[in-house]
Amino acid sequence: MQRLLPALGRSLAFFKSGNIAPVVGAAAARDTTWYFNGVLRGRRWNATSAAPSLASRVAGKNEFKVKFIREGKTYDAYGKAGDTLLDVIINNDLDFDGFGACEGTLACSTCHVIVPQAEFDRLPNKPCDEELDMLDLAYDLTKTSRLGCQIEISADLDGIEVTIPATRHDARG
Amino acid sequence: MRLQPARPLSLLRRFYSSEISRGNPLRVAIVGSGPAGFYSAQYLIKNLHDAQVDMFEKYPVPFGLVRFGVAPDHPEVKNVIHSFTTTAKLENFRFLGGVCVGTTITVPELLARYHAVILAYGAGKDKFLGIPGESGANVMSAREIVGWYNGLPEDAALNPDLSSPTAVIIGQGNVAVDVARILLTPPDLLAKTDITQHALAALRKSRIRNVYLVGRRGPAQVAFTVREFRELTKLTNVNTVFSHSDLDTIRTGLGNFPRHRKRLMELALSSGERPIKADSKNCHLKFMLSPRKIVKADGVIHAVNFTVNRMEDPLDPHSAVIPTDDILTVKCGLVLRSIGYEAEPVDKSLPFDKSKHLIPNDQGRVESPAKGLYCSGWIKRGPVGVILTTMNDAYETVDSLLDDLKAGLINVEERKPSREAVVEFLRSRQCDPVTFPEWEAIDAEEMKRGEAVGKPREKLVDVRDMISVAKKVDLDLAHEEAL
């Protein structure tokens, strides 16, 4: 393994969240996703044990599945009815940079997700003015954009696939 | 090193890390502890877990504009403090409060002690209108009044005179709307926030019934966002007043605005069409006016004279603003300018763009012969944008830094003075930095004082008080003893 390392080009980019999953996980199995943790959820990065893989995990009793797609990678996560997508991301230790900065209080747009049209139409609660006000400030806004903190999962939405737009292009910059 | 074959990711990361740093971790100084500083620290440590970060802050207390800028009635925006605190408690992170970079320690002195320095100290100055009458009592910047109600030490004694019925705010950004809202909100509601007690007491005695929000351009070009304006429209004791002609302009353009502008304009229209309640306070939105003179008698403000402007196409955001010969006078007793912040160089050694008021940079790399110098946040791109903008901006800067490290442009092999030596150096300059645990003592004291008056927090507004609580010494007593 030590010999392998220089071949990786000493790329510090390797440490970036998006790059770890394909190096280790994607080759092994399509659905394998390495869940790891940065600074937000404790300091497991520095511990000898890596963050756990939830790859083999299946939905528990009364749990529903959510697929998050971010920068072309898929992350499976599970939650209970009534959990918001933001709750699911936190409870599954998905470390998406800056996601949910205001902690679900409709004061930012960092938990912006894009929902497929069919599920978007089925969502029981329509966005309130305050949610739309925040979405107005989001990057890559689409007609089926919502804030993750406002979508509650349920049996009806089991297996829902939502896209998290890339955060790093600031048109106003 | 304890190896666990079952954890290939961990193994790889640890090997890789030691390959890079060879026991010599990257040492980074971040100047400023607001969102730009903390998001930079967070993202850097996440991507380079053995990086050692020292964050220098001018005040003994952290979080910059989250503490001193975000309105007291927006506690939810301050939730970012939770994740900043998690970062601050990492053992490879240090908070060094009460250290003034540029005077206590210069940027070249930082560069001698760290492999990289990220400047994230924001924009602390105001723009001036440049009109007669601008200096003197009761003409101040919105930034100062925000600092006054949010407990910024240098603005604690601002003492604005709120005895006149009318205040004029020049500018139509979110800061202007925040200030208008604080001036018009019933004080009993503010009493449940962390607004400073001196501001609350003054607002309880305030006689302000009319606030004018005045813009140089038309209603279709306002800079505030819909969320902030919606809060204003929700104040049940406040009319939002538009002129008929401005409402007509909005109606004409409504079909062609992009989504966010359309929603804002619809809200402006619906709030402007509501019947005016005679017993309510008023927030007047006035457009196409440029201030030309603040009229005073015996040093007391009587009015502001405005030049009336026109625009070739009031719906075109790029249409030129043309002054006319007409003058409009608004009687008032308080004038607040809210036309933007300005950054300044903290250190003579820094390059500075005097027209854009920022540090010239390429994706956060400071354009300077000095190696390892970066910038993030408002000092990098100018004082605009919400926390999300600053977050993305910090990530871009740290990506540049990591790319430079990868390309060998930052020499991690270079030995730097130890972490302890930095503190010893600061002490040699009569500065004993406030640590994060010491800030937590201030935090606990503020919450205790808040609880006593039914508020989430009562901020300490005097730097000496902050240091007394942090260091558990009575500075006044210590001073007397020294004498």
XYZ file of C-alpha atoms in Angstrom, chain B residues 164-168 207-212 330-334:
16
model
C -37.721 62.798 16.799
C -40.730 61.136 15.117
C -38.878 60.458 11.877
C -35.705 58.598 10.911
C -34.272 58.460 7.401
C -40.582 58.365 19.671
C -39.801 57.235 16.141
C -43.040 56.599 14.246
C -41.830 56.980 10.675
C -38.846 55.346 9.042
C -37.957 56.260 5.471
C -37.891 64.920 4.161
C -38.119 66.269 7.693
C -36.368 64.055 10.213
C -34.204 63.989 13.322
C -32.014 60.951 12.681
